[in-house]
CSV table of C-alpha atoms and ligand atoms in Angstrom, one decimal:
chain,number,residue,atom,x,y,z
A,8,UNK,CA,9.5,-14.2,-9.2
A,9,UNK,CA,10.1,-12.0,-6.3
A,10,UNK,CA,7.1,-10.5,-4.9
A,11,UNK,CA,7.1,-7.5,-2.0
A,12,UNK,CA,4.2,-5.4,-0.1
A,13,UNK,CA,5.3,-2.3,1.2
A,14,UNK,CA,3.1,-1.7,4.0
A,15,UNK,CA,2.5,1.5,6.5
A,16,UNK,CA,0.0,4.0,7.0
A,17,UNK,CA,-1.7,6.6,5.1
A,18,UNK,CA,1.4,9.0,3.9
A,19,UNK,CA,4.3,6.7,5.5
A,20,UNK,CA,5.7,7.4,1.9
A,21,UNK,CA,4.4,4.2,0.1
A,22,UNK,CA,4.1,5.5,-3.2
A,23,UNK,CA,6.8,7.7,-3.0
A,24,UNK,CA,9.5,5.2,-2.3
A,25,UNK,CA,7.7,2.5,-4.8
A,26,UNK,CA,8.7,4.5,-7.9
A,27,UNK,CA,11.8,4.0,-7.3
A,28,UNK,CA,11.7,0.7,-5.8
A,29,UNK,CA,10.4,-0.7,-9.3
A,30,UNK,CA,12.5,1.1,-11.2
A,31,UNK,CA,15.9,0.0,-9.4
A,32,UNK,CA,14.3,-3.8,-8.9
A,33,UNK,CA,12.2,-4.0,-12.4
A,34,UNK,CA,8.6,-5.1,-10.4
A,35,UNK,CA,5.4,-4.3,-11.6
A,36,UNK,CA,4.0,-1.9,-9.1
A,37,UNK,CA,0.3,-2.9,-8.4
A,38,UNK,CA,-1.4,0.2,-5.5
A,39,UNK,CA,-4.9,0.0,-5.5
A,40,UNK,CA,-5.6,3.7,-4.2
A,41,UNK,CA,-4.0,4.4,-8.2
A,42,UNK,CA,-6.1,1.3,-9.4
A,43,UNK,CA,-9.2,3.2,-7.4
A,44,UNK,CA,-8.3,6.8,-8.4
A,45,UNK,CA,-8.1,5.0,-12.2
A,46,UNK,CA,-11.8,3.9,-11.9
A,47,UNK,CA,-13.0,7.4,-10.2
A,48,UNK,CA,-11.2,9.3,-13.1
A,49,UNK,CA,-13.1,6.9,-15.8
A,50,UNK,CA,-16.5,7.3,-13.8
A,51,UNK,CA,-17.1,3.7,-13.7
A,52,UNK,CA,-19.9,2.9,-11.4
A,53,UNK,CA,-17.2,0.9,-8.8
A,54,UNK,CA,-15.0,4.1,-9.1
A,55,UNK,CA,-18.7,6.4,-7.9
A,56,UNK,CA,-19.1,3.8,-4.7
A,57,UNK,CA,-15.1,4.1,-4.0
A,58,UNK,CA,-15.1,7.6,-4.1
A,59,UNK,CA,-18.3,8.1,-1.4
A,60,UNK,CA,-16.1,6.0,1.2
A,61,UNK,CA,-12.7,7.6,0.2
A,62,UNK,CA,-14.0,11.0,0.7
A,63,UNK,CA,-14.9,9.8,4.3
A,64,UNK,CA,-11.3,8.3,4.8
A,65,UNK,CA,-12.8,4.5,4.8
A,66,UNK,CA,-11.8,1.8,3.4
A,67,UNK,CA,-13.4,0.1,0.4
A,68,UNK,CA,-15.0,-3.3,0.4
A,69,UNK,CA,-12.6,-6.3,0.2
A,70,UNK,CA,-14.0,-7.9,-2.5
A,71,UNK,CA,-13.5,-5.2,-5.0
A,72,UNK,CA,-10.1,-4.5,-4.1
A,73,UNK,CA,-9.0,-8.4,-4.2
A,74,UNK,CA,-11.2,-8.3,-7.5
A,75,UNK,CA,-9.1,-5.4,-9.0
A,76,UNK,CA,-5.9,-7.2,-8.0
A,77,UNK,CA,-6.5,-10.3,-9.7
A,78,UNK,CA,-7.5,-8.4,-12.4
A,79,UNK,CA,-3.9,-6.7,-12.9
A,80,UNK,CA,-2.5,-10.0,-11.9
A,81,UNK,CA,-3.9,-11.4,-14.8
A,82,UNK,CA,-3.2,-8.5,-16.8
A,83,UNK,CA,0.6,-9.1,-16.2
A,84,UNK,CA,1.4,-12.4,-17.3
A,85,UNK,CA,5.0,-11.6,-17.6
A,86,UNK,CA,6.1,-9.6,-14.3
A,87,UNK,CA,9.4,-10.6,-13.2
A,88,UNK,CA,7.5,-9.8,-9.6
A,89,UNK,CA,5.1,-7.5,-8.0
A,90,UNK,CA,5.3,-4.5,-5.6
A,91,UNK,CA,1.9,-4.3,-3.6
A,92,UNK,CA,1.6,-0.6,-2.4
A,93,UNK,CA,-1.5,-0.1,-0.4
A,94,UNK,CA,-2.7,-3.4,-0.2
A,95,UNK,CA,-3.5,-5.8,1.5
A,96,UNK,CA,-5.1,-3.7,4.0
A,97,UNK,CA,-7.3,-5.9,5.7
A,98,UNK,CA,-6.9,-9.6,6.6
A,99,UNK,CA,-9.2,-10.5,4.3
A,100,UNK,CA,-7.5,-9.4,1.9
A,101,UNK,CA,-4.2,-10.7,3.3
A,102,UNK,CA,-5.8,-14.3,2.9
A,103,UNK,CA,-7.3,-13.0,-0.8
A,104,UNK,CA,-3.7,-12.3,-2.3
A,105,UNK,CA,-2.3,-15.2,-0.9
A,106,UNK,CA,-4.9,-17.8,-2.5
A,107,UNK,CA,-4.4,-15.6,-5.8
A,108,UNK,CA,-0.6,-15.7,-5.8
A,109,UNK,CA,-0.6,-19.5,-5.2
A,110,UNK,CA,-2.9,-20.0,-8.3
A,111,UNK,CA,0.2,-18.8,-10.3
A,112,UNK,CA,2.6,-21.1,-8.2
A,113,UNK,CA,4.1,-18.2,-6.4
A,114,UNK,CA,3.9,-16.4,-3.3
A,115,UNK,CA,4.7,-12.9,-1.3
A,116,UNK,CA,8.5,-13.0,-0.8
A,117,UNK,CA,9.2,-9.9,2.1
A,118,UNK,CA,6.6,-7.5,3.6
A,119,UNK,CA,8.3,-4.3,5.1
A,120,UNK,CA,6.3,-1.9,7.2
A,121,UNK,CA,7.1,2.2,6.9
A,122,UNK,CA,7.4,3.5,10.2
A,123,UNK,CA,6.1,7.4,11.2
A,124,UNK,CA,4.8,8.9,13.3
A,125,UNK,CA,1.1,10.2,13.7
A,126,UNK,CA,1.7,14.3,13.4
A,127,UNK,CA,4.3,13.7,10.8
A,128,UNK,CA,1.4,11.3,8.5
A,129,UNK,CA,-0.7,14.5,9.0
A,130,UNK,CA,1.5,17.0,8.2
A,131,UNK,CA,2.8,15.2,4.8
A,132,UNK,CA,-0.9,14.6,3.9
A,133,UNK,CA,-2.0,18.1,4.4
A,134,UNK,CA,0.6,19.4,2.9
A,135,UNK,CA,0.5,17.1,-0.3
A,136,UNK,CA,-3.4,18.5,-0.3
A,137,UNK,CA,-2.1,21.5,-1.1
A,138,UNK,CA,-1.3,20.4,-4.6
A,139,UNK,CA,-2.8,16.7,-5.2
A,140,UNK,CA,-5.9,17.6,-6.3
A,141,UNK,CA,-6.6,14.8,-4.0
A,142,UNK,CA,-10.0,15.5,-2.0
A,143,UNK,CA,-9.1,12.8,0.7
A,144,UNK,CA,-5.8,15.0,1.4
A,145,UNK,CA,-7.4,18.7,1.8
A,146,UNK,CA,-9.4,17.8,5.4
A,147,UNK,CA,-7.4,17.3,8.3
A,148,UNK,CA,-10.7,15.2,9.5
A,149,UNK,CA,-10.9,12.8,6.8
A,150,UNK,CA,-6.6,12.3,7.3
A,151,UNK,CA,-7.4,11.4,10.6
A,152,UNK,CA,-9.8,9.1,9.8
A,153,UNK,CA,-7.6,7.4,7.2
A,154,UNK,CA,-5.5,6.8,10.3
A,155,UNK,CA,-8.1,5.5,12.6
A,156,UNK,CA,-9.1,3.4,9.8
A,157,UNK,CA,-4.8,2.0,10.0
A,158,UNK,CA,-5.1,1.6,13.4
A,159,UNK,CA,-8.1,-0.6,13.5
A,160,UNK,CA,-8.4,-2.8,10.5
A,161,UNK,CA,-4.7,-2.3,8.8
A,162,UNK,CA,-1.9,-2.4,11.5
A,163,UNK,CA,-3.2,-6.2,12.7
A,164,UNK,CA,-2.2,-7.6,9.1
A,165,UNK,CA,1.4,-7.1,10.0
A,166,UNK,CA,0.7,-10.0,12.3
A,167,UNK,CA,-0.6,-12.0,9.6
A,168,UNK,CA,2.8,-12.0,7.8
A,169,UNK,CA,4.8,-12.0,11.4
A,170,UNK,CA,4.0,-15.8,11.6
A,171,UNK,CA,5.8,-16.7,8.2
A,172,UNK,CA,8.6,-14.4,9.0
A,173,UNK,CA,8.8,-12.4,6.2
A,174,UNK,CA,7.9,-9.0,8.5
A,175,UNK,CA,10.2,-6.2,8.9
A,176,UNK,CA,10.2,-2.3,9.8
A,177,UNK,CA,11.9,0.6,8.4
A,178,UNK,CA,12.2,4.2,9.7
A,179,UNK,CA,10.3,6.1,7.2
A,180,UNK,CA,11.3,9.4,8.6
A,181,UNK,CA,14.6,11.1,7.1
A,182,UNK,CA,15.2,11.5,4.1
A,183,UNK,CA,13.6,10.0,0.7
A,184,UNK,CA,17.4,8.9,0.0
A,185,UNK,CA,18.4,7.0,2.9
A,186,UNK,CA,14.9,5.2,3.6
A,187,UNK,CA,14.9,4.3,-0.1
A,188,UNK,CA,18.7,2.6,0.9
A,189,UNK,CA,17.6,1.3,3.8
A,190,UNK,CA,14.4,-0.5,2.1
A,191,UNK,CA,16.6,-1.6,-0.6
A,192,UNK,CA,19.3,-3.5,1.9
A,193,UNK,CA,16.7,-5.0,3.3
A,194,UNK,CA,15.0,-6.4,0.0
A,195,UNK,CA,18.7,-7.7,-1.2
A,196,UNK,CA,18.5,-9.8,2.4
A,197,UNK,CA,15.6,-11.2,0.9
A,198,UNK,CA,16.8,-12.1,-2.7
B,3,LIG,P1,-3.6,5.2,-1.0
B,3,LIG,O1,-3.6,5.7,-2.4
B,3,LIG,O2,-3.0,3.9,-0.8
B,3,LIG,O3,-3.0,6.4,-0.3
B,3,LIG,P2,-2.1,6.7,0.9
B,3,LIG,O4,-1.9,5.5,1.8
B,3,LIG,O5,-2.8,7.9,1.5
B,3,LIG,O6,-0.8,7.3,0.4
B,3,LIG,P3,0.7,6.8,0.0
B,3,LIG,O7,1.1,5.9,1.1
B,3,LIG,O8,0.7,6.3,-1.3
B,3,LIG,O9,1.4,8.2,0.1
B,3,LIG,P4,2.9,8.5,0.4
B,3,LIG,O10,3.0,7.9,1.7
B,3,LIG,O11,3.8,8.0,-0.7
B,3,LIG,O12,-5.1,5.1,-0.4
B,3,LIG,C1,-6.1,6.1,-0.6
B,3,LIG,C2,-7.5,5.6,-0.2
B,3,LIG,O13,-7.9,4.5,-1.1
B,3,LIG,C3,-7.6,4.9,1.2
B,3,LIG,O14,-7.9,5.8,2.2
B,3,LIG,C4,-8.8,3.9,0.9
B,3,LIG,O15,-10.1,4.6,1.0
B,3,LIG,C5,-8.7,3.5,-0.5
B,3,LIG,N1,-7.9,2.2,-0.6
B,3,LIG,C6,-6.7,2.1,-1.2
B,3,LIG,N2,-6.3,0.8,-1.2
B,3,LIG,C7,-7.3,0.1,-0.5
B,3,LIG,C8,-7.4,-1.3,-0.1
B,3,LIG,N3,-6.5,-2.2,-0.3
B,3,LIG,N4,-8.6,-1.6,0.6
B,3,LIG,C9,-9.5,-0.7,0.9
B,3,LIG,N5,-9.4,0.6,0.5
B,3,LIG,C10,-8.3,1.0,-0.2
B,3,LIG,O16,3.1,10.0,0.3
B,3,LIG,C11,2.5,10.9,1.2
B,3,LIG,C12,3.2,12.3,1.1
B,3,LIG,O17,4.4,12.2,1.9
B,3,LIG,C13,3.6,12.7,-0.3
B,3,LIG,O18,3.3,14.1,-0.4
B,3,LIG,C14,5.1,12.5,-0.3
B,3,LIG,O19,5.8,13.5,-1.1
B,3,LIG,C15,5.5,12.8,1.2
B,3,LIG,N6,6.7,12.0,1.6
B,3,LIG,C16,7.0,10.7,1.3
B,3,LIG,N7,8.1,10.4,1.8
B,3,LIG,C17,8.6,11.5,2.6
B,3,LIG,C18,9.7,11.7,3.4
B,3,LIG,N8,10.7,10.8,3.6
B,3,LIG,N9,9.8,12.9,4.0
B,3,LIG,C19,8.9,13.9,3.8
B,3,LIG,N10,7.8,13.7,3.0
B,3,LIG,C20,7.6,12.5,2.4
């Protein structure tokens, strides 16, 4: 099993590059803002409480992220591997997957971090608002509280995977083509 979280902050292009990421390395891509966005679409009573602290660019509780996770986990008895886009995004949750993915006898294999800068997050976001439908994209405020959110509870669980050193960066300004190259020589180093 080979198992990868792509990491980085709100718009670093997560999403974008996991499409193809699964598609090229035949993972079962597990993102929890699609798991959330699931629940808000089905008007579940966890999707209403997400939605109130999305709209205000907050994170949701841990326990109901690490609770949808196993979840899918379980849901997937047969993944080759999993790409976790999105998640973990707090330490706590960081410890969560692990104790989950040991359960199953297997563990997170690399953890590569998307690299951009702060104007370019906003500027993507924004400009993805224009046609997402997605309310946490159309106000510049809540972006930047997305971002705050990164900065303070997020960015510290690259150090969490820093001491088993399975950490690296990637520019994730350029083009879609040459980041997705450069993410995918640096999952082969992995392999
Ligand atoms: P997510 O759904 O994870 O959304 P995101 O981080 O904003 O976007 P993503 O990373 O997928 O977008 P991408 O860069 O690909 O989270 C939404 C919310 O859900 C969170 O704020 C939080 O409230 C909640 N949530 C989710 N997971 C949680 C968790 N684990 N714990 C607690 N709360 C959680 O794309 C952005 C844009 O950039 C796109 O328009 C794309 O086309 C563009 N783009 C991508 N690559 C580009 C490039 N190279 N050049 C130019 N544009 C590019």
């Amino acid at each position: 099993m080979f198992n990868l979280i792509l990491f980085g902050p709100p718009g670093s292009g997560k999403g974008t590059q996991s499409e193809r990421l699964i598609s090229k390395y035949g993972l079962k891509h597990l993102s929890t803002g699609d798991l959330l966005r699931s629940e808000i679409a089905a008007q579940t009573a966890l999707g209403m409480e997400a939605k109130k602290l999305m709209d205000k660019g907050q994170l949701v509780p841990d326990e109901v992220v690490i609770g949808m996770i196993s979840t899918a986990l379980d849901n997937n008895p047969q993944a080759k591997g999993f790409l976790f886009d999105g998640f973990p995004r707090t330490t706590a949750q960081a410890e969560g997957l692990d104790k989950l993915l040991k359960l199953k006898g297997t563990q997170i294999n690399a953890f590569i971090s998307l690299v951009v800068s702060e104007e370019e997050l906003v500027k993507r976001l924004l400009n993805r608002g224009l046609t997402s439908g997605r309310s946490d994209d159309t106000n510049e405020d809540v972006i930047r509280a997305r971002i705050t959110e990164y900065k303070n509870k997020t960015s510290i669980v690259a150090d969490y995977y820093k001491q088993f050193d399975k950490f690296t960066e990637v520019k994730g300004e350029g083009s879609i083509d040459d980041i997705f190259n450069a993410l995918c020589k640096e999952i082969d180093s992995h392999m």
